[in-house]
Amino acid sequence: MNRLDEDPVVTPGSGKFRRVSLAATTAVIFVVGALWLALGQDLRFASAEPAQPAQTVQTPLRTAPLGFADVVQKVTPAVVSIQVKSNSEVEENDLQVPGLPDLPEDSPLYKFFKQFKKPFGQNQPNGKEGPANPHPMMAQGSGFFISPDGYLVTNNHVVENATDISITLENGDKFPATLVGADARTDVALLKVKASRQFPYVTFSDEEPRVGDWVLAVGNPFGLGGTVTRGIISARHRDIGSGPYDYLQIDAAVNRGNSGGPSFNLNGEVVGMNTAIFSPSGGSVGIAFDVPATLVKQVVEQLQEHGSVDRGWLGVVIQNVTDDIADSVGLPEAKGAMVAKVAEDGPAAKDLKAGDVIVEVNGEKIEDSRDLARKIAELHPDTPVKLSIVRYGEKREVTMKLGTFPNGKKLASLEDDKPDTSGQQMKDLGLSLAPAAKFPGAGDEGVVITEVDPSSDAADKGLKPGDVILQVAGVTVSDPADVAEGVKKAMANAKTASEKDTVKVLMQVKSGDQTRFVALSLTRSKA
């Protein structure tokens, strides 16, 4: 399920996406892992020095270099190590220690390592635990200069909540840096170093790299300083489940501390910015993700001009259209983005309804929810936008003015109360239902699912006890009888039994703080 105008965060089952910055407290070094992404627009920067001709060898397809030393010599002076001091506190349950696995609370070593994790001053003289005095947290990452007057780029998560930022050049020179602007949604930050000198810098590539092209990753892994690794572009347009923007996948070794560092092509141009790795262990396994250079440039340009990035906002929660959903609303194919929820008092509150499928924006077709999120984000706030929507089989045009994308999501959450199982059964759907008003925390709207037949299509589609059904076939429900009416409407609107024996019943379902549409299969009984 998406947040407002964006894709869901996906938690991989077998591994972990991790940020690749390096952090440490004054007491113990803690390696911090997670993920984030980045975006882009148009800049014109020129490199400080031309590359020296490299020795090459002729292959059947093209000329290739004998080594990478010439490129490395050209670009590494522009890559810096970044040191950040902040007052951020380490989470109480964060026991991730370098070289050791995550420790569950029932582990016999949990309490032992918990003592070493605590900051100095955590324990009081009387032996009781109390709040520690504020203590700085040190973090390290990477960055690179993009202009001779001291502008440099890194990840937002490297400098987030920073109280002091300094950078170290390849030759060991250190300079303080200030934050010009940052974009948390894309994980891009722009810094500025003030000095009475010019800095070596690199350029962004204007060409999209191909799968199989060489890349050189340069950065500050584990705080070691300038380190170069090589690999290839493994994939493009990779979706790692963190918003609507795509990544480059590379197999060059990228580790914690490489965050914000550049990846270069053989011309010494930046093709991407290292921002995340996929790893079950926390170290490099040959799967790293870069923000494409063409995207980074867009954000940097806006940060340099305005200090922030403004994006258009529809004010809706969206989801992909499945084959079942397309069939239930009369779409010929599973294209477009379905509106799962409309934000109250948002830009689309008067024009869109839950269940609408947005199929075009300003005449451009929409492939899926990520495509819609990207197209809307590219538009400026307060600009008019023309939407083509399908509302339960009826196509219509809507013109509205975009709002400004908010800083945080504001969706109501459903408390995790366990309902009883006394709901009215609907055997055809494999559900037992009861009015939501009977269950504290469920709200006044909808019907609560109290039981799910494990062999039913509802179970296959992920419905579970505690979920709240808000609509059935466009009918707002507050009682199990309303659900039955919605099913009848779906049956009446479906094709005749001779054409199709299975009817798709579209339901709007709320699970926790997420709202989505599910199309359940219902077999039509023949006379």
GROMACS .gro file of C-alpha atoms in nm, residues 18-367:
model
  350
   18ARG     CA    1   2.078  -0.118   0.440
   19ARG     CA    2   2.203   0.234   0.440
   20VAL     CA    3   2.573   0.238   0.381
   21SER     CA    4   2.679   0.515   0.619
   22LEU     CA    5   2.900   0.448   0.922
   23ALA     CA    6   2.813   0.570   1.272
   24ALA     CA    7   2.969   0.553   1.618
   25THR     CA    8   2.890   0.675   1.969
   26THR     CA    9   3.147   0.806   2.219
   27ALA     CA   10   3.121   0.477   2.409
   28VAL     CA   11   3.105   0.207   2.143
   29ILE     CA   12   3.110   0.206   1.766
   30PHE     CA   13   2.774   0.113   1.615
   31VAL     CA   14   2.731   0.029   1.250
   32VAL     CA   15   2.401   0.163   1.122
   33GLY     CA   16   2.222  -0.006   0.830
   34ALA     CA   17   1.903   0.074   0.635
   35LEU     CA   18   1.808   0.220   0.297
   36TRP     CA   19   1.692   0.527   0.119
   37LEU     CA   20   1.677   0.669  -0.234
   38ALA     CA   21   1.721   0.976  -0.450
   39LEU     CA   22   1.594   1.168  -0.750
   40GLY     CA   23   1.711   1.430  -1.001
   41GLN     CA   24   1.685   1.747  -1.278
   42ASP     CA   25   1.938   1.949  -1.497
   43LEU     CA   26   2.277   2.097  -1.416
   44ARG     CA   27   2.579   2.199  -1.616
   45PHE     CA   28   2.912   2.133  -1.446
   46ALA     CA   29   3.252   2.094  -1.609
   47SER     CA   30   3.538   1.881  -1.481
   48ALA     CA   31   3.848   2.060  -1.360
   49GLU     CA   32   4.101   1.865  -1.566
   50PRO     CA   33   4.073   1.658  -1.884
   51ALA     CA   34   4.144   1.287  -1.854
   52GLN     CA   35   4.479   1.161  -1.976
   53PRO     CA   36   4.466   0.915  -2.267
   54ALA     CA   37   4.451   0.560  -2.132
   55GLN     CA   38   4.620   0.254  -2.273
   56THR     CA   39   4.362   0.047  -2.453
   57VAL     CA   40   4.313  -0.285  -2.626
   58GLN     CA   41   4.088  -0.354  -2.923
   59THR     CA   42   3.812  -0.609  -2.853
   60PRO     CA   43   3.569  -0.760  -3.108
   61LEU     CA   44   3.308  -0.501  -3.009
   62ARG     CA   45   3.497  -0.188  -2.903
   63THR     CA   46   3.811  -0.042  -2.754
   64ALA     CA   47   3.860  -0.123  -2.385
   65PRO     CA   48   4.109   0.013  -2.126
   66LEU     CA   49   4.389  -0.205  -1.996
   67GLY     CA   50   4.331  -0.069  -1.646
   68PHE     CA   51   4.146   0.192  -1.440
   69ALA     CA   52   4.436   0.387  -1.294
   70ASP     CA   53   4.402   0.685  -1.528
   71VAL     CA   54   4.034   0.730  -1.445
   72VAL     CA   55   4.099   0.684  -1.074
   73GLN     CA   56   4.378   0.941  -1.079
   74LYS     CA   57   4.143   1.190  -1.242
   75VAL     CA   58   3.837   1.152  -1.015
   76THR     CA   59   3.956   1.062  -0.664
   77PRO     CA   60   4.067   1.417  -0.568
   78ALA     CA   61   3.702   1.527  -0.598
   79VAL     CA   62   3.572   1.254  -0.362
   80VAL     CA   63   3.567   1.336   0.009
   81SER     CA   64   3.509   1.168   0.342
   82ILE     CA   65   3.235   1.329   0.551
   83GLN     CA   66   3.232   1.338   0.931
   84VAL     CA   67   2.910   1.434   1.106
   85LYS     CA   68   2.836   1.511   1.470
   86SER     CA   69   2.478   1.508   1.595
   87ASN     CA   70   2.286   1.484   1.922
   88SER     CA   71   2.085   1.184   1.803
   89GLU     CA   72   2.034   0.917   2.065
   90VAL     CA   73   2.100   0.549   1.997
   91GLU     CA   74   1.779   0.346   2.021
   92GLU     CA   75   1.751   0.145   2.342
   93ASN     CA   76   1.692  -0.179   2.153
   94ASP     CA   77   1.971  -0.119   1.900
   95LEU     CA   78   2.228  -0.381   1.990
   96GLN     CA   79   2.383  -0.415   1.647
   97VAL     CA   80   2.756  -0.437   1.717
   98PRO     CA   81   3.017  -0.466   1.440
   99GLY     CA   82   3.104  -0.831   1.380
  100LEU     CA   83   2.806  -0.963   1.577
  101PRO     CA   84   2.455  -1.058   1.463
  102ASP     CA   85   2.134  -0.895   1.583
  103LEU     CA   86   2.059  -1.023   1.932
  104PRO     CA   87   1.697  -1.109   2.025
  105GLU     CA   88   1.578  -1.013   2.371
  106ASP     CA   89   1.557  -1.379   2.477
  107SER     CA   90   1.924  -1.436   2.394
  108PRO     CA   91   2.145  -1.512   2.697
  109LEU     CA   92   2.393  -1.254   2.563
  110TYR     CA   93   2.132  -0.980   2.525
  111LYS     CA   94   2.168  -0.833   2.876
  112PHE     CA   95   2.545  -0.871   2.862
  113PHE     CA   96   2.588  -0.667   2.546
  114LYS     CA   97   2.315  -0.427   2.654
  115GLN     CA   98   2.548  -0.309   2.934
  116PHE     CA   99   2.821  -0.229   2.682
  117LYS     CA  100   2.572  -0.056   2.454
  118LYS     CA  101   2.465   0.198   2.715
  119PRO     CA  102   2.625   0.541   2.692
  120PHE     CA  103   2.846   0.660   2.973
  121GLY     CA  104   2.636   0.801   3.256
  122GLN     CA  105   2.339   0.573   3.190
  123ASN     CA  106   2.376   0.396   3.526
  124GLN     CA  107   2.326   0.602   3.840
  125PRO     CA  108   2.551   0.565   4.147
  126ASN     CA  109   2.272   0.387   4.336
  127GLY     CA  110   2.271   0.114   4.073
  128LYS     CA  111   1.943   0.227   3.919
  129GLU     CA  112   1.914   0.309   3.553
  130GLY     CA  113   1.833   0.663   3.453
  131PRO     CA  114   1.846   0.888   3.149
  132ALA     CA  115   2.195   0.962   3.027
  133ASN     CA  116   2.324   1.310   2.962
  134PRO     CA  117   2.294   1.419   2.598
  135HIS     CA  118   2.586   1.273   2.406
  136PRO     CA  119   2.699   1.335   2.051
  137MET     CA  120   2.684   1.063   1.790
  138MET     CA  121   2.955   1.055   1.525
  139ALA     CA  122   2.877   0.935   1.173
  140GLN     CA  123   3.082   0.902   0.857
  141GLY     CA  124   2.994   0.889   0.492
  142SER     CA  125   3.113   0.997   0.150
  143GLY     CA  126   3.051   1.283  -0.092
  144PHE     CA  127   3.187   1.450  -0.404
  145PHE     CA  128   3.244   1.804  -0.529
  146ILE     CA  129   3.033   1.917  -0.825
  147SER     CA  130   3.175   2.268  -0.869
  148PRO     CA  131   3.510   2.440  -0.804
  149ASP     CA  132   3.353   2.684  -0.556
  150GLY     CA  133   3.283   2.415  -0.298
  151TYR     CA  134   2.939   2.263  -0.363
  152LEU     CA  135   2.931   1.890  -0.291
  153VAL     CA  136   2.668   1.617  -0.287
  154THR     CA  137   2.598   1.336  -0.041
  155ASN     CA  138   2.305   1.136   0.100
  156ASN     CA  139   2.052   1.302   0.327
  157HIS     CA  140   2.082   1.018   0.578
  158VAL     CA  141   2.455   1.093   0.617
  159VAL     CA  142   2.397   1.451   0.737
  160GLU     CA  143   2.047   1.425   0.886
  161ASN     CA  144   2.017   1.599   1.226
  162ALA     CA  145   2.379   1.713   1.200
  163THR     CA  146   2.507   1.978   1.439
  164ASP     CA  147   2.854   1.983   1.286
  165ILE     CA  148   2.977   1.868   0.941
  166SER     CA  149   3.336   1.846   0.823
  167ILE     CA  150   3.492   1.700   0.512
  168THR     CA  151   3.834   1.550   0.448
  169LEU     CA  152   4.002   1.564   0.109
  170GLU     CA  153   4.216   1.290  -0.042
  171ASN     CA  154   4.533   1.473   0.069
  172GLY     CA  155   4.412   1.498   0.430
  173ASP     CA  156   4.302   1.863   0.426
  174LYS     CA  157   3.992   1.922   0.639
  175PHE     CA  158   3.721   2.188   0.600
  176PRO     CA  159   3.392   2.266   0.775
  177ALA     CA  160   3.082   2.234   0.561
  178THR     CA  161   2.731   2.373   0.585
  179LEU     CA  162   2.404   2.219   0.469
  180VAL     CA  163   2.252   2.408   0.176
  181GLY     CA  164   1.945   2.187   0.152
  182ALA     CA  165   1.827   1.828   0.170
  183ASP     CA  166   1.548   1.617   0.030
  184ALA     CA  167   1.457   1.333   0.267
  185ARG     CA  168   1.221   1.167   0.022
  186THR     CA  169   1.501   1.111  -0.229
  187ASP     CA  170   1.790   1.099   0.020
  188VAL     CA  171   1.990   1.373  -0.153
  189ALA     CA  172   2.174   1.652   0.030
  190LEU     CA  173   2.377   1.949  -0.096
  191LEU     CA  174   2.663   2.087   0.112
  192LYS     CA  175   2.887   2.395   0.072
  193VAL     CA  176   3.248   2.441   0.178
  194LYS     CA  177   3.369   2.798   0.215
  195ALA     CA  178   3.740   2.841   0.148
  196SER     CA  179   3.972   3.082  -0.035
  197ARG     CA  180   4.063   2.816  -0.289
  198GLN     CA  181   3.910   2.611  -0.565
  199PHE     CA  182   3.833   2.242  -0.534
  200PRO     CA  183   3.870   1.956  -0.781
  201TYR     CA  184   3.529   1.842  -0.901
  202VAL     CA  185   3.356   1.594  -1.129
  203THR     CA  186   3.071   1.607  -1.378
  204PHE     CA  187   2.746   1.415  -1.412
  205SER     CA  188   2.704   1.193  -1.715
  206ASP     CA  189   2.427   1.295  -1.954
  207GLU     CA  190   2.405   0.946  -2.102
  208GLU     CA  191   2.213   0.665  -1.937
  209PRO     CA  192   2.452   0.377  -1.869
  210ARG     CA  193   2.391   0.036  -2.021
  211VAL     CA  194   2.373  -0.294  -1.838
  212GLY     CA  195   2.725  -0.437  -1.853
  213ASP     CA  196   2.909  -0.101  -1.856
  214TRP     CA  197   3.206  -0.070  -1.619
  215VAL     CA  198   3.161   0.139  -1.303
  216LEU     CA  199   3.411   0.251  -1.039
  217ALA     CA  200   3.274   0.319  -0.689
  218VAL     CA  201   3.479   0.561  -0.477
  219GLY     CA  202   3.408   0.632  -0.113
  220ASN     CA  203   3.485   0.601   0.258
  221PRO     CA  204   3.386   0.243   0.358
  222PHE     CA  205   3.408   0.177   0.733
  223GLY     CA  206   3.587   0.510   0.774
  224LEU     CA  207   3.898   0.385   0.595
  225GLY     CA  208   3.917   0.685   0.362
  226GLY     CA  209   3.937   0.697  -0.016
  227THR     CA  210   3.871   0.347  -0.148
  228VAL     CA  211   3.808   0.240  -0.508
  229THR     CA  212   3.616  -0.072  -0.616
  230ARG     CA  213   3.511  -0.178  -0.962
  231GLY     CA  214   3.215  -0.359  -1.112
  232ILE     CA  215   2.949  -0.331  -1.379
  233ILE     CA  216   2.596  -0.202  -1.412
  234SER     CA  217   2.396  -0.511  -1.315
  235ALA     CA  218   2.048  -0.370  -1.382
  236ARG     CA  219   1.861  -0.046  -1.447
  237HIS     CA  220   1.521   0.083  -1.333
  238ARG     CA  221   1.541  -0.126  -1.018
  239ASP     CA  222   1.253  -0.087  -0.771
  240ILE     CA  223   1.372  -0.145  -0.415
  241GLY     CA  224   1.039  -0.052  -0.256
  242SER     CA  225   1.123   0.294  -0.125
  243GLY     CA  226   0.908   0.534  -0.323
  244PRO     CA  227   0.845   0.578  -0.693
  245TYR     CA  228   1.201   0.637  -0.811
  246ASP     CA  229   1.428   0.385  -0.983
  247TYR     CA  230   1.785   0.284  -0.902
  248LEU     CA  231   2.086   0.150  -1.084
  249GLN     CA  232   2.207  -0.185  -0.951
  250ILE     CA  233   2.584  -0.238  -0.951
  251ASP     CA  234   2.808  -0.522  -0.833
  252ALA     CA  235   3.104  -0.309  -0.723
  253ALA     CA  236   3.180  -0.361  -0.354
  254VAL     CA  237   2.987  -0.098  -0.157
  255ASN     CA  238   2.981  -0.103   0.223
  256ARG     CA  239   2.876   0.107   0.521
  257GLY     CA  240   3.039   0.445   0.489
  258ASN     CA  241   3.006   0.451   0.109
  259SER     CA  242   2.678   0.641   0.140
  260GLY     CA  243   2.683   0.951  -0.077
  261GLY     CA  244   2.988   0.842  -0.274
  262PRO     CA  245   2.989   0.846  -0.655
  263SER     CA  246   3.010   0.569  -0.913
  264PHE     CA  247   3.199   0.666  -1.231
  265ASN     CA  248   3.202   0.547  -1.589
  266LEU     CA  249   3.531   0.506  -1.776
  267ASN     CA  250   3.515   0.869  -1.888
  268GLY     CA  251   3.537   0.979  -1.525
  269GLU     CA  252   3.174   1.101  -1.520
  270VAL     CA  253   2.934   1.033  -1.233
  271VAL     CA  254   2.667   0.782  -1.335
  272GLY     CA  255   2.519   0.729  -0.989
  273MET     CA  256   2.539   0.798  -0.616
  274ASN     CA  257   2.577   0.502  -0.378
  275THR     CA  258   2.286   0.493  -0.138
  276ALA     CA  259   2.185   0.139  -0.040
  277ILE     CA  260   2.297  -0.222  -0.039
  278PHE     CA  261   2.109  -0.550  -0.020
  279SER     CA  262   2.276  -0.770   0.237
  280PRO     CA  263   2.176  -1.040   0.486
  281SER     CA  264   2.503  -0.982   0.673
  282GLY     CA  265   2.547  -0.603   0.658
  283GLY     CA  266   2.851  -0.627   0.430
  284SER     CA  267   2.883  -0.623   0.053
  285VAL     CA  268   2.744  -0.924  -0.130
  286GLY     CA  269   2.769  -0.768  -0.474
  287ILE     CA  270   2.426  -0.600  -0.480
  288ALA     CA  271   2.438  -0.223  -0.439
  289PHE     CA  272   2.202   0.051  -0.553
  290ASP     CA  273   2.283   0.392  -0.697
  291VAL     CA  274   2.066   0.693  -0.753
  292PRO     CA  275   2.100   0.765  -1.127
  293ALA     CA  276   2.303   1.078  -1.204
  294THR     CA  277   2.032   1.225  -1.426
  295LEU     CA  278   1.797   1.215  -1.128
  296VAL     CA  279   2.045   1.349  -0.874
  297LYS     CA  280   2.104   1.656  -1.093
  298GLN     CA  281   1.738   1.755  -1.078
  299VAL     CA  282   1.731   1.759  -0.699
  300VAL     CA  283   2.068   1.930  -0.668
  301GLU     CA  284   1.957   2.206  -0.901
  302GLN     CA  285   1.646   2.274  -0.691
  303LEU     CA  286   1.839   2.254  -0.364
  304GLN     CA  287   2.097   2.497  -0.493
  305GLU     CA  288   1.832   2.742  -0.607
  306HIS     CA  289   1.565   2.705  -0.337
  307GLY     CA  290   1.715   2.495  -0.057
  308SER     CA  291   1.429   2.247  -0.087
  309VAL     CA  292   1.233   2.045  -0.341
  310ASP     CA  293   0.867   2.118  -0.410
  311ARG     CA  294   0.651   1.846  -0.562
  312GLY     CA  295   0.296   1.832  -0.677
  313TRP     CA  296   0.049   1.639  -0.462
  314LEU     CA  297  -0.290   1.488  -0.540
  315GLY     CA  298  -0.369   1.399  -0.182
  316VAL     CA  299  -0.458   1.037  -0.244
  317VAL     CA  300  -0.344   0.692  -0.136
  318ILE     CA  301  -0.289   0.479  -0.446
  319GLN     CA  302  -0.227   0.117  -0.535
  320ASN     CA  303  -0.158  -0.091  -0.844
  321VAL     CA  304  -0.442  -0.232  -1.053
  322THR     CA  305  -0.438  -0.612  -1.055
  323ASP     CA  306  -0.605  -0.829  -1.318
  324ASP     CA  307  -0.886  -0.904  -1.073
  325ILE     CA  308  -0.940  -0.535  -0.995
  326ALA     CA  309  -0.934  -0.444  -1.365
  327ASP     CA  310  -1.200  -0.707  -1.431
  328SER     CA  311  -1.415  -0.586  -1.142
  329VAL     CA  312  -1.423  -0.220  -1.256
  330GLY     CA  313  -1.449  -0.287  -1.628
  331LEU     CA  314  -1.095  -0.203  -1.741
  332PRO     CA  315  -0.965  -0.389  -2.048
  333GLU     CA  316  -0.619  -0.432  -1.893
  334ALA     CA  317  -0.445  -0.396  -1.557
  335LYS     CA  318  -0.310  -0.044  -1.614
  336GLY     CA  319  -0.337   0.276  -1.416
  337ALA     CA  320  -0.338   0.358  -1.046
  338MET     CA  321  -0.637   0.296  -0.820
  339VAL     CA  322  -0.732   0.552  -0.556
  340ALA     CA  323  -0.752   0.361  -0.228
  341LYS     CA  324  -0.820   0.668  -0.013
  342VAL     CA  325  -0.864   1.042  -0.058
  343ALA     CA  326  -0.702   1.268   0.200
  344GLU     CA  327  -0.952   1.480   0.387
  345ASP     CA  328  -0.927   1.843   0.273
  346GLY     CA  329  -0.661   1.741   0.019
  347PRO     CA  330  -0.641   1.873  -0.338
  348ALA     CA  331  -0.847   1.582  -0.475
  349ALA     CA  332  -1.111   1.575  -0.202
  350LYS     CA  333  -1.384   1.722  -0.428
  351ASP     CA  334  -1.291   1.548  -0.752
  352LEU     CA  335  -1.178   1.193  -0.675
  353LYS     CA  336  -1.332   0.905  -0.484
  354ALA     CA  337  -1.195   0.581  -0.346
  355GLY     CA  338  -1.225   0.324  -0.623
  356ASP     CA  339  -1.141   0.563  -0.908
  357VAL     CA  340  -0.867   0.442  -1.140
  358ILE     CA  341  -0.642   0.715  -1.281
  359VAL     CA  342  -0.542   0.608  -1.632
  360GLU     CA  343  -0.398   0.932  -1.778
  361VAL     CA  344  -0.230   1.252  -1.655
  362ASN     CA  345  -0.232   1.543  -1.901
  363GLY     CA  346  -0.289   1.297  -2.183
  364GLU     CA  347  -0.003   1.062  -2.083
  365LYS     CA  348  -0.102   0.706  -2.002
  366ILE     CA  349  -0.033   0.574  -1.651
  367GLU     CA  350   0.123   0.230  -1.622
   0.00000   0.00000   0.00000
